[in-house]
XYZ file of C-alpha atoms in Angstrom:
770
model
C -20.032 -13.445 -28.151
C -23.976 -12.665 -27.696
C -24.722 -9.516 -29.727
C -27.471 -6.911 -28.139
C -27.830 -4.325 -30.999
C -30.089 -4.953 -33.701
C -28.590 -6.121 -37.260
C -26.220 -3.484 -38.472
C -26.820 -3.315 -42.319
C -24.552 -0.954 -44.326
C -23.984 -0.565 -47.993
C -20.806 -2.178 -49.354
C -19.660 0.235 -51.776
C -18.101 3.491 -51.145
C -15.077 5.601 -52.329
C -12.048 5.119 -50.281
C -13.491 1.500 -48.474
C -12.598 -1.948 -49.208
C -14.858 -4.751 -48.521
C -14.199 -8.082 -47.342
C -15.589 -11.478 -46.963
C -17.732 -12.620 -43.972
C -16.770 -10.664 -40.889
C -15.990 -12.856 -37.352
C -18.771 -12.443 -34.671
C -15.907 -12.519 -32.376
C -15.308 -9.443 -30.503
C -12.515 -6.880 -31.164
C -9.133 -6.852 -29.276
C -10.271 -4.132 -27.076
C -9.422 -3.324 -23.513
C -11.525 -3.070 -21.425
C -14.256 -4.830 -23.108
C -17.387 -2.769 -24.668
C -20.582 -3.275 -23.244
C -22.364 -4.001 -26.396
C -20.877 -4.847 -29.778
C -22.622 -6.070 -33.059
C -20.579 -6.756 -36.243
C -21.810 -5.706 -39.618
C -21.068 -6.563 -43.353
C -18.119 -5.272 -45.063
C -14.937 -2.948 -43.722
C -13.564 0.031 -43.939
C -9.701 0.912 -44.958
C -8.198 3.881 -43.486
C -5.127 4.995 -45.507
C -2.227 7.690 -44.905
C -3.868 11.267 -45.225
C -7.139 10.403 -43.998
C -9.079 13.225 -42.239
C -10.454 13.146 -38.795
C -13.088 15.724 -38.382
C -14.039 17.439 -35.341
C -16.490 19.724 -34.269
C -15.633 23.360 -35.078
C -14.104 25.032 -32.070
C -14.130 21.839 -29.612
C -10.745 22.011 -28.106
C -11.263 18.837 -26.455
C -12.247 16.901 -29.260
C -9.462 18.166 -31.208
C -7.024 16.773 -28.400
C -8.792 13.598 -28.546
C -8.270 13.693 -32.379
C -4.649 14.515 -31.973
C -4.047 12.023 -29.509
C -5.453 9.206 -31.712
C -3.438 10.359 -34.980
C -0.224 10.222 -32.664
C -0.987 6.695 -31.374
C -1.744 5.384 -34.833
C 1.393 6.954 -36.117
C 3.634 5.558 -33.394
C 2.148 2.169 -33.627
C 1.201 1.860 -37.413
C 3.226 4.349 -39.203
C 0.246 5.868 -40.524
C -0.096 9.926 -40.654
C -3.656 11.231 -40.295
C -4.756 14.824 -40.620
C -6.919 16.483 -37.909
C -9.608 19.190 -39.274
C -11.932 21.519 -37.623
C -15.671 21.173 -39.259
C -17.292 18.334 -38.092
C -17.799 16.308 -41.319
C -16.504 15.137 -44.420
C -13.852 12.921 -42.886
C -13.038 9.319 -43.061
C -13.532 9.421 -39.178
C -15.764 11.837 -37.541
C -16.053 12.885 -33.866
C -19.199 14.700 -32.893
C -21.074 15.661 -29.574
C -24.674 15.036 -30.223
C -27.069 15.397 -27.311
C -29.567 12.503 -28.948
C -26.304 10.281 -29.277
C -27.302 6.632 -28.710
C -25.680 6.284 -25.451
C -27.266 8.235 -22.664
C -25.139 6.924 -19.776
C -22.382 9.500 -18.347
C -18.860 8.826 -20.206
C -20.651 6.405 -22.832
C -20.030 6.585 -26.116
C -21.126 4.936 -29.631
C -18.487 4.173 -32.184
C -20.318 2.921 -35.983
C -17.799 1.461 -38.514
C -19.119 1.318 -42.095
C -17.507 0.868 -45.685
C -18.433 4.723 -45.683
C -16.232 5.369 -42.587
C -16.038 5.455 -38.950
C -18.197 8.020 -36.547
C -17.931 8.198 -32.873
C -20.817 10.198 -31.316
C -21.400 10.680 -27.336
C -23.548 13.177 -25.214
C -20.536 14.268 -22.960
C -16.713 15.053 -23.767
C -15.266 12.341 -21.527
C -17.623 9.717 -23.536
C -16.393 11.373 -27.065
C -12.984 10.717 -25.597
C -13.153 7.226 -24.650
C -14.979 6.405 -27.921
C -11.706 7.797 -29.722
C -9.523 5.494 -27.515
C -11.690 2.487 -28.165
C -10.873 3.345 -31.913
C -7.227 3.851 -31.484
C -7.109 0.361 -30.395
C -9.272 -0.877 -33.528
C -6.723 1.234 -35.793
C -3.841 -0.722 -34.367
C -5.067 -4.320 -34.221
C -1.671 -6.012 -35.195
C 1.863 -6.018 -33.714
C 3.692 -5.137 -36.551
C 1.358 -3.980 -38.803
C 2.205 -0.986 -40.758
C 0.344 1.129 -43.459
C -3.341 1.128 -44.272
C -5.395 -0.602 -41.715
C -8.525 -2.219 -42.504
C -11.341 -2.312 -39.907
C -14.393 -4.732 -40.117
C -18.054 -3.224 -40.087
C -19.004 -3.024 -36.384
C -21.340 -0.950 -34.055
C -20.212 -0.410 -30.509
C -22.181 1.079 -27.501
C -20.140 1.463 -24.236
C -20.363 3.085 -20.631
C -18.553 2.444 -17.369
C -19.797 0.381 -14.587
C -18.161 2.496 -12.009
C -17.504 6.105 -11.752
C -14.442 5.797 -9.764
C -11.806 3.991 -12.194
C -8.292 5.161 -10.108
C -4.658 4.176 -9.932
C -2.289 5.699 -6.966
C 1.081 6.351 -7.319
C 3.201 6.607 -4.205
C 5.407 9.435 -5.135
C 6.391 10.414 -1.528
C 8.661 7.108 -0.900
C 10.344 7.320 -4.219
C 9.942 10.557 -6.415
C 8.956 9.871 -9.907
C 10.013 12.335 -12.803
C 6.970 14.406 -13.850
C 7.437 12.872 -17.347
C 6.869 9.420 -15.949
C 3.747 10.857 -14.270
C 2.493 11.971 -17.702
C 3.301 8.668 -19.479
C 1.172 6.894 -16.696
C -1.693 9.471 -17.629
C -1.335 8.599 -21.055
C -2.001 4.964 -20.492
C -4.603 5.471 -17.826
C -6.686 7.334 -20.341
C -5.954 4.700 -22.918
C -7.438 2.194 -20.532
C -10.604 4.428 -19.615
C -9.256 4.921 -16.023
C -10.014 8.338 -14.574
C -8.204 9.180 -11.410
C -4.786 9.667 -10.704
C -4.463 9.396 -6.741
C -1.128 11.077 -6.057
C 0.313 10.123 -2.413
C 2.393 13.400 -2.125
C 3.367 13.280 1.396
C 4.898 10.824 3.805
C 7.762 10.345 6.513
C 10.012 9.846 3.690
C 9.436 13.142 1.662
C 7.027 16.063 1.063
C 6.877 16.357 -2.879
C 4.716 19.411 -3.436
C 5.966 22.820 -3.121
C 4.087 24.972 -0.554
C 4.719 28.891 -1.065
C 3.667 29.568 2.615
C 6.171 27.011 3.882
C 9.057 26.573 1.676
C 10.822 24.291 4.269
C 8.504 21.474 3.276
C 10.515 21.065 0.049
C 14.100 22.947 0.979
C 14.166 20.186 3.936
C 11.156 17.890 3.638
C 11.875 16.908 0.446
C 15.260 15.398 0.819
C 16.582 12.435 2.933
C 20.151 10.951 3.186
C 20.126 7.292 2.292
C 21.339 4.914 5.127
C 24.788 3.148 4.502
C 25.994 -0.408 5.675
C 29.665 0.517 5.948
C 32.252 -0.688 3.565
C 34.489 0.660 0.909
C 31.304 1.586 -1.255
C 30.779 5.184 -1.857
C 28.272 6.391 0.412
C 25.082 7.665 -1.553
C 24.047 11.139 -2.321
C 21.021 12.650 -0.854
C 17.764 11.573 -2.391
C 14.546 13.379 -3.153
C 12.751 15.756 -5.313
C 9.697 17.743 -5.396
C 7.119 19.214 -8.075
C 6.861 22.905 -8.307
C 3.619 24.617 -8.457
C 4.016 25.522 -12.044
C 4.992 21.818 -12.790
C 1.675 20.581 -10.831
C -0.572 23.078 -13.113
C 1.083 21.633 -15.927
C 0.225 18.147 -14.708
C -3.279 19.028 -13.846
C -3.991 20.378 -17.177
C -2.327 17.438 -19.126
C -4.523 15.097 -17.136
C -7.449 17.000 -17.835
C -7.072 16.978 -21.114
C -7.221 13.472 -21.128
C -9.947 13.159 -18.706
C -8.080 12.189 -15.880
C -8.534 13.916 -12.310
C -5.587 14.177 -10.335
C -6.414 13.460 -6.639
C -3.645 14.821 -4.096
C -3.259 13.063 -0.927
C -1.546 15.051 2.155
C -1.163 12.556 4.796
C -2.429 13.200 8.452
C -1.961 12.931 11.100
C 0.433 10.231 10.829
C 3.227 9.689 8.303
C 4.256 13.162 9.225
C 7.908 12.774 9.840
C 9.135 14.867 6.862
C 6.790 17.647 7.832
C 8.571 17.748 11.657
C 11.848 17.396 9.900
C 10.897 20.902 8.286
C 8.489 22.441 10.853
C 9.004 20.628 13.987
C 6.766 22.806 16.069
C 3.782 21.219 14.134
C 4.778 17.939 16.058
C 3.598 16.992 19.325
C 7.103 16.976 20.890
C 8.389 20.041 19.031
C 11.658 18.027 18.535
C 13.349 17.920 14.773
C 13.747 14.672 13.529
C 15.553 13.954 9.958
C 13.427 12.946 7.234
C 12.936 9.261 7.579
C 14.989 6.626 5.662
C 12.615 3.869 7.297
C 10.035 2.198 5.434
C 6.965 1.289 7.338
C 5.206 2.916 10.372
C 6.884 5.798 12.132
C 5.723 7.539 15.254
C 5.512 11.379 14.431
C 2.100 12.587 14.492
C 0.583 16.057 13.957
C -0.185 18.133 17.018
C -3.860 18.799 17.811
C -3.498 22.657 18.687
C -4.620 25.480 16.664
C -1.146 26.249 15.329
C -1.189 22.803 13.735
C -4.576 23.286 12.012
C -3.631 26.815 10.851
C -0.394 24.963 8.968
C -2.823 22.113 7.620
C -5.401 24.817 6.503
C -2.725 27.227 4.866
C -1.413 23.883 3.073
C -4.907 22.963 2.131
C -5.597 26.169 0.935
C -2.475 25.957 -1.518
C -3.568 22.677 -2.676
C -7.015 23.177 -3.648
C -5.800 26.072 -5.744
C -3.527 23.717 -7.590
C -5.743 20.832 -7.862
C -9.714 21.277 -9.037
C -10.561 17.811 -8.036
C -13.523 17.590 -5.881
C -12.018 14.934 -3.806
C -9.044 15.768 -1.279
C -7.368 12.804 0.263
C -6.080 13.293 3.920
C -4.599 9.902 4.625
C -5.488 9.106 8.263
C -3.558 5.498 8.034
C -1.308 4.051 10.298
C -1.243 6.785 12.716
C 0.503 5.247 15.894
C -1.200 7.031 18.824
C 1.882 6.687 21.339
C 2.844 10.469 21.197
C -0.599 11.454 21.686
C -0.828 9.313 24.552
C 2.300 10.643 26.141
C 1.883 14.050 25.753
C 0.011 16.117 28.788
C -1.174 18.693 26.230
C -2.774 16.106 23.878
C -4.486 14.597 26.783
C -5.795 18.082 27.991
C -7.002 18.864 24.846
C -8.815 15.324 24.413
C -10.590 15.772 27.923
C -11.560 19.207 26.900
C -13.316 17.936 23.629
C -15.010 15.166 25.620
C -13.457 12.617 23.766
C -13.085 9.073 25.336
C -9.785 7.992 23.512
C -7.119 8.575 20.910
C -9.316 7.011 17.970
C -11.993 9.248 18.831
C -9.413 12.334 18.970
C -8.191 10.902 15.064
C -11.873 11.104 14.326
C -12.494 14.736 15.475
C -9.068 15.794 14.058
C -10.299 14.265 10.465
C -13.448 15.509 10.597
C -12.253 19.143 11.303
C -10.388 18.992 8.187
C -13.174 17.515 6.324
C -15.412 20.540 7.541
C -12.794 22.755 6.100
C -12.416 21.186 2.775
C -16.547 20.835 2.665
C -16.621 24.931 3.334
C -14.573 25.205 0.345
C -16.609 22.865 -1.910
C -14.346 19.997 -1.736
C -14.962 16.398 -0.289
C -12.583 14.589 1.935
C -11.311 11.025 1.552
C -9.599 8.956 3.808
C -8.194 5.492 4.492
C -10.279 2.968 6.539
C -8.402 3.599 9.923
C -10.451 6.459 10.332
C -13.382 4.631 10.982
C -11.760 3.368 14.430
C -12.875 6.500 16.238
C -16.245 6.765 14.773
C -17.066 7.633 11.196
C -16.267 11.309 10.264
C -19.709 12.941 8.854
C -17.900 14.039 5.939
C -15.828 11.113 4.960
C -15.489 8.982 2.044
C -13.717 5.836 2.738
C -11.000 4.009 0.702
C -10.795 0.731 2.296
C -7.480 -0.983 2.061
C -7.290 -3.319 4.876
C -9.683 -5.594 3.098
C -13.535 -5.008 2.316
C -14.865 -4.611 5.789
C -14.097 -0.740 5.911
C -15.909 -0.355 2.616
C -19.034 -2.547 3.705
C -19.511 -0.878 7.221
C -19.319 2.679 5.660
C -21.456 2.251 2.899
C -23.959 0.669 5.379
C -23.800 3.919 6.931
C -24.604 5.886 3.762
C -20.953 6.868 3.042
C -19.410 6.613 -0.240
C -16.521 4.113 -0.501
C -13.708 3.266 -2.739
C -12.472 -0.299 -2.931
C -8.546 -0.698 -2.806
C -8.097 -3.915 -0.845
C -4.496 -5.169 0.049
C -2.826 -7.646 -1.309
C -5.236 -8.113 -4.174
C -5.015 -4.265 -5.710
C -1.386 -3.563 -4.539
C 0.628 -3.358 -7.325
C 3.883 -3.430 -5.548
C 2.948 -7.128 -4.693
C 5.221 -9.441 -6.862
C 3.490 -11.136 -10.031
C 5.154 -14.623 -9.660
C 7.663 -16.389 -7.493
C 10.237 -16.149 -10.351
C 14.023 -15.636 -9.292
C 13.585 -12.923 -12.167
C 10.988 -10.781 -10.418
C 12.205 -7.436 -9.094
C 12.114 -5.965 -5.768
C 8.523 -5.800 -3.953
C 5.870 -7.441 -1.461
C 6.191 -11.190 -1.429
C 2.256 -11.282 -1.406
C 1.820 -12.650 -5.096
C -0.654 -10.686 -7.115
C -1.247 -12.243 -10.519
C -2.786 -10.731 -13.731
C -5.349 -13.441 -13.254
C -5.935 -12.356 -9.352
C -6.660 -8.963 -10.237
C -9.005 -9.827 -13.328
C -11.028 -11.731 -10.809
C -11.473 -9.164 -8.270
C -15.114 -7.335 -8.201
C -15.319 -3.968 -6.705
C -18.755 -4.388 -5.294
C -19.064 -6.270 -2.445
C -21.310 -8.833 -2.585
C -22.785 -8.157 1.203
C -24.106 -4.929 0.137
C -27.666 -4.548 -0.969
C -28.920 -2.503 -3.828
C -29.333 0.658 -1.916
C -26.276 0.283 -0.203
C -24.302 -0.500 -3.543
C -25.010 2.848 -4.455
C -22.328 4.257 -2.451
C -19.558 2.172 -3.759
C -17.923 4.827 -6.176
C -15.479 2.243 -7.785
C -11.822 0.787 -7.361
C -8.435 1.726 -7.832
C -4.928 -0.164 -7.704
C -2.400 1.357 -5.394
C 1.252 1.086 -6.221
C 3.450 2.109 -2.783
C 7.372 3.023 -3.846
C 9.203 1.642 -1.082
C 10.480 -0.911 -3.224
C 9.864 0.704 -6.603
C 12.927 2.712 -6.929
C 12.857 3.905 -10.686
C 10.610 4.570 -13.447
C 11.155 1.149 -14.830
C 9.811 -0.816 -11.599
C 6.941 1.242 -11.824
C 6.224 0.381 -15.185
C 6.952 -3.255 -14.598
C 4.535 -3.350 -11.637
C 1.643 -1.712 -13.387
C 1.552 -3.230 -16.870
C -0.143 -5.315 -17.995
C -1.862 -5.523 -14.604
C -3.429 -2.315 -15.486
C -5.373 -4.031 -18.126
C -7.296 -6.575 -15.901
C -7.953 -3.567 -13.357
C -9.448 -1.408 -16.268
C -11.736 -4.016 -17.817
C -12.947 -5.141 -14.022
C -13.878 -1.421 -13.413
C -15.319 -0.570 -16.721
C -17.049 -3.582 -18.353
C -20.288 -5.384 -17.361
C -19.191 -8.153 -14.516
C -21.240 -10.900 -16.502
C -19.498 -10.106 -19.752
C -16.120 -10.508 -18.365
C -14.391 -13.828 -19.272
C -10.604 -14.631 -18.139
C -9.977 -16.759 -21.459
C -11.483 -14.184 -23.684
C -9.424 -11.559 -22.158
C -6.262 -13.312 -22.889
C -7.314 -13.756 -26.284
C -7.475 -9.882 -26.745
C -4.330 -8.960 -24.648
C -1.485 -9.761 -27.146
C -2.681 -6.918 -29.433
C -2.154 -4.545 -26.161
C 0.961 -6.213 -25.517
C 2.089 -5.165 -29.066
C 1.023 -1.415 -28.551
C 3.140 -1.346 -25.275
C 6.005 -2.497 -27.387
C 5.863 0.211 -29.915
C 5.020 2.809 -27.430
C 8.231 1.738 -25.103
C 6.160 0.614 -22.440
C 8.580 -2.052 -20.911
C 5.420 -4.181 -19.613
C 6.310 -7.510 -17.444
C 5.639 -10.643 -19.155
C 5.339 -12.552 -15.804
C 1.936 -14.200 -16.562
C 3.329 -15.697 -19.567
C 7.088 -16.341 -19.102
C 8.177 -20.413 -19.021
C 7.986 -22.102 -15.649
C 10.394 -25.181 -15.657
C 9.568 -28.220 -13.099
C 12.139 -31.070 -13.108
C 10.016 -34.530 -12.268
C 11.165 -35.513 -8.920
C 12.933 -32.015 -8.324
C 16.605 -31.192 -8.804
C 17.935 -34.166 -6.697
C 16.467 -36.724 -8.618
C 17.985 -35.433 -11.758
C 21.484 -35.227 -9.858
C 21.345 -38.959 -8.930
C 19.852 -39.800 -12.450
C 22.165 -38.025 -14.351
C 19.076 -37.133 -16.643
C 15.765 -35.141 -16.190
C 12.015 -35.111 -17.271
C 11.581 -31.247 -17.415
C 7.917 -29.889 -17.963
C 6.964 -26.450 -19.337
C 4.121 -24.253 -18.333
C 3.281 -20.599 -17.935
C 1.206 -18.984 -15.162
C -1.666 -18.006 -17.418
C -1.563 -21.442 -19.433
C -1.846 -19.218 -22.635
C 0.270 -19.368 -25.559
C 2.387 -21.628 -27.427
C 5.531 -22.655 -25.720
C 8.762 -23.064 -28.067
C 12.020 -24.418 -26.860
C 15.504 -25.066 -27.809
C 18.431 -27.248 -26.534
C 21.299 -26.196 -28.386
C 21.780 -22.584 -26.742
C 20.091 -20.614 -29.409
C 17.163 -18.531 -28.576
C 13.640 -19.596 -29.296
C 11.807 -18.381 -32.451
C 8.117 -19.266 -33.899
C 9.954 -21.888 -36.130
C 11.301 -23.691 -32.940
C 10.197 -26.892 -31.680
C 6.568 -26.611 -30.059
C 6.670 -28.111 -26.623
C 3.754 -30.931 -26.662
C 4.869 -33.095 -23.618
C 7.692 -33.340 -20.640
C 10.940 -33.247 -22.233
C 13.574 -35.849 -21.350
C 17.167 -34.542 -21.017
C 20.568 -36.104 -20.570
C 22.490 -34.109 -18.037
C 24.337 -31.704 -18.621
C 22.048 -29.571 -20.794
C 20.673 -26.066 -21.318
C 16.896 -25.423 -22.064
C 15.959 -22.148 -23.507
C 12.016 -21.688 -23.892
C 9.542 -18.881 -24.836
C 5.862 -18.206 -25.264
C 4.217 -17.049 -28.766
C 0.665 -16.172 -29.547
C -0.877 -17.751 -32.510
C 0.266 -15.016 -35.176
C 3.780 -15.782 -33.703
C 4.111 -12.669 -31.591
C 6.636 -13.328 -28.640
C 4.370 -12.958 -25.473
C 7.268 -13.569 -22.762
C 11.065 -13.100 -23.319
C 13.141 -16.333 -23.700
C 13.859 -17.976 -20.110
C 16.679 -20.322 -19.646
C 17.015 -23.628 -17.404
C 20.664 -24.601 -16.517
C 20.536 -28.396 -16.328
C 24.085 -28.808 -14.914
C 25.373 -30.088 -11.923
C 26.541 -27.030 -10.178
C 23.188 -25.086 -11.137
C 21.073 -28.165 -9.767
C 22.807 -27.663 -6.364
C 22.219 -23.957 -6.265
C 19.021 -22.364 -4.561
C 18.632 -18.757 -5.322
C 17.055 -16.101 -2.831
C 13.593 -16.933 -3.775
C 14.363 -20.692 -3.901
C 15.043 -20.728 -0.206
C 12.321 -21.547 2.745
C 11.495 -19.318 5.590
C 12.475 -20.792 9.033
C 9.877 -22.726 10.872
C 7.181 -20.143 12.054
C 8.803 -17.481 9.894
C 7.781 -15.751 6.352
C 9.703 -14.335 3.837
C 7.487 -11.170 3.537
C 9.584 -8.910 1.478
C 12.047 -8.823 -1.561
C 14.327 -6.071 -1.111
C 17.140 -4.375 -3.033
C 20.882 -4.220 -2.169
C 20.568 -0.219 -1.457
C 16.992 1.192 -0.741
C 17.356 4.133 -3.355
C 19.176 2.506 -6.112
C 18.894 4.305 -9.339
C 19.135 1.297 -11.555
C 18.142 -2.092 -11.190
C 19.719 -3.664 -8.389
C 20.139 -7.326 -6.894
C 17.311 -8.386 -4.876
C 17.008 -10.629 -1.417
C 13.983 -12.410 -0.294
C 13.926 -11.567 3.344
C 12.138 -11.871 7.042
C 12.589 -8.734 8.964
C 11.828 -10.708 12.235
C 14.380 -13.297 11.678
C 17.742 -13.887 9.880
C 17.348 -17.427 9.061
C 16.577 -19.363 6.149
C 16.222 -23.145 5.069
C 17.578 -25.010 1.973
C 15.263 -27.661 1.604
C 16.149 -31.119 1.106
C 19.946 -30.592 0.181
C 21.288 -33.625 -1.228
C 24.631 -33.882 0.421
C 25.894 -37.267 -1.413
C 29.664 -36.160 -2.461
C 29.110 -32.419 -1.016
C 32.386 -31.174 0.793
C 31.395 -27.609 1.053
C 28.835 -24.627 1.091
C 29.133 -21.159 -0.763
C 26.717 -18.526 0.169
C 26.505 -15.290 -1.444
C 25.845 -13.085 1.212
C 24.655 -9.447 1.358
C 24.516 -6.574 4.062
C 21.617 -4.114 3.503
C 20.248 -1.423 5.503
C 17.889 -2.269 8.471
C 15.728 0.643 7.452
C 12.352 -0.815 8.565
C 9.995 1.323 11.162
C 8.428 -1.994 12.757
C 6.834 0.195 15.372
C 5.102 -2.161 18.081
C 6.273 -5.262 16.282
C 10.136 -4.333 16.834
C 9.946 -6.542 19.948
C 9.095 -9.492 17.566
C 12.529 -9.340 15.951
C 14.672 -12.350 16.981
C 18.410 -12.074 18.049
C 20.613 -15.026 17.751
C 23.704 -15.431 19.836
C 26.865 -14.276 18.577
C 30.204 -15.579 19.362
C 32.454 -13.023 17.520
C 31.989 -9.479 17.435
C 30.577 -9.261 13.786
C 28.512 -12.222 14.267
C 28.488 -15.339 12.151
C 26.914 -17.579 9.632
C 25.602 -20.877 11.231
C 24.759 -23.769 9.222
C 22.507 -26.251 11.045
C 21.926 -29.942 9.624
C 18.087 -31.120 9.531
C 16.291 -28.076 10.737
C 17.033 -24.979 12.692
C 17.217 -27.276 15.956
C 19.371 -29.690 14.292
C 23.404 -30.048 15.014
C 25.610 -27.273 13.854
C 27.413 -28.476 10.554
C 29.369 -25.033 10.259
C 30.218 -21.609 11.215
C 31.515 -18.790 9.103
C 32.562 -15.646 10.923
C 31.216 -12.569 9.141
C 33.755 -9.764 7.880
C 33.838 -6.429 9.578
C 31.494 -4.015 7.876
C 33.883 -1.263 7.755
C 36.233 -3.205 5.521
C 33.893 -5.788 3.335
C 32.104 -4.775 0.288
C 27.994 -4.893 0.594
C 28.130 -8.186 -1.205
C 30.636 -10.971 -0.338
C 30.833 -14.920 -0.417
C 31.075 -17.178 2.523
C 32.532 -20.555 2.206
C 32.748 -23.335 4.727
C 33.455 -27.141 4.836
C 30.505 -29.477 5.556
C 31.058 -32.696 7.343
C 30.365 -35.963 5.153
C 27.078 -36.930 4.733
C 24.473 -38.831 2.136
C 20.903 -38.362 1.537
C 18.400 -35.587 1.993
C 18.781 -32.883 4.876
C 17.046 -29.458 5.595
C 20.090 -26.990 5.786
C 19.165 -24.263 8.160
C 21.064 -21.028 7.640
C 21.064 -18.297 10.373
C 22.886 -14.907 10.792
C 24.175 -14.011 14.391
C 24.730 -10.444 13.642
C 23.029 -7.970 15.930
C 19.616 -6.947 15.099
C 20.920 -3.249 15.698
C 22.963 -2.945 12.826
C 22.786 -3.726 9.328
C 20.331 -6.621 7.782
C 22.321 -9.873 6.294
C 20.502 -11.462 3.316
C 21.351 -14.336 1.057
C 21.505 -14.033 -2.782
C 22.297 -17.760 -3.256
C 23.503 -21.142 -1.562
C 25.432 -23.405 -3.672
C 26.796 -26.740 -2.618
C 30.200 -27.939 -3.953
C 30.755 -31.776 -4.534
C 33.751 -33.980 -5.532
C 34.337 -34.011 -9.166
């Protein structure tokens, strides 16, 4: 790496230090990558009992030092002693108005044979210097005891001021301990904004003293059922008390993370109307929503509604010191406003031309209230549709156009576009990926994203505060799902928001990532290994292998990183197993296990198994089935929407219950078995509901219809669906198939009513004669 500081010359002899030979000019395994880095001569060895000296009376510096000591203890088993006094330690932390880095949140970190020193001009910079030092002191996956750090000097500061993550706790409530664990990792990655999506149609998660029914009623929903003998699900929900919020805000502030609350309006308000129906347009009391998507309930625009909103915001502002308050503004269907005579009269009295202009007026009135209390409003980019509210900062999720338009009008913007920064998107097309959106967003996709739109000139670019990743939790039911979705993609996000654009390099990032993956393992963070997991490709496809009784199998991984090692005897691969060099030629039946390792022997992805038996080669899992012509498998959804553990998942097209098993080899095949599932149809499709395709049924519960040679081909088999009142949620369907040879596309369609449960396919297996 090009160095940008002058030569760092240090003495080689000091008590408690150890000199080494020449030091590599390669950068340390730091994420995010620092702005400036210079190697030195020699090294410093830190041993148990070493002192971290902090400025006397500086509580934040002491907090940072304590966090450093805790991480080093957990990852390396090395106990360090934090002492006030400002000097005399192996590690010294110091606030200094003349520190080398003048930029806000910047720091300087120097390692010499005499010790380690971190200096900054502000508390945040000192904290981030400590977070970098924590990585330097935990460089090896399984290293324990004293650690030797090469001499070096780092000067570092952020590219963007807003480096955020959004966590939706409204759809699926996240326990406070899980949110704190996320805050810990955000701080370690130098991210500084946690945007909490606290309210939506499916739940209100914040205690409001003036309106207790918001949590007594609005925080709980009754999950949908699909019949059958399975026990009904208990009600689902949860909320944070105000004391818990104060605790979380203080916890985050100590780690230089600001909690930005979102109270969604004027749409996504069904939980509000369930608790206080008069706040809605119709005055009717709906249940708390169980449908994901877009639901019709809007806030009213009368004075009673604004009294409610302002009273809620008063309590929100008392709990959250954040300068920014997010008010949503997204996906607000205007149907209720259009059909309400009172709303229409209000709109005419205000001289507004349409409902989009009414939303702009609504949002701006809220923004003015916040501004009067010294706060700033953020809204999703839909609030631009009726003209930009004067007080608004825009968070752009529908691509970058909203951000570009707003920045050109001198409004601050935050980039958060779907699908690239939507962390609930799947990370690969592997069958072992959990539920989520089927728009694949890889680790490389996030690393390649730049939060500064190229269309903006230098003056307009000043309005780009930064960016954030969003994690919506319709399909993230448990803390495990959230963790899997965030890590290690948080590393790519953090580097993109902190490090200079011209210093970022994908291959270099991959080289630095294994050390971070090892830290995750020691800290109990179950990071996804999708980028490194082994993928198996059979030359000519499974049909060619079946015909030949042998297969040529190529191994790879998404990131094209690491060493693949494999076994064919059923054992788990180790660093000593055979190294993959070229496609493998195997005689059927065979079992192939493979895993990816770093050069140091660290396992980067858990072993994956490929079953080359005839039955397995004739089977297609849900994720291997294609959408029917003109369709799209948009979601991978769980068996139950509020599962508290990992549940089976199914790829579905909400608009058409139709799948294709492409190029099925039917030589000798006599029957077909579908592992079927009956899922809740809990989706708010709004105006798109008319697009749902209905297939005519011949029996009361509908059928599974199998067609040969595509979805317009002849019917090959029909199997009646069992009664939802009697059958379990998962069940097999087996049917004979007519004698055929060669390859044929099999189209599988459910004819059950579109007003009942959603039927899905877990797998399709072809049975052949022995």
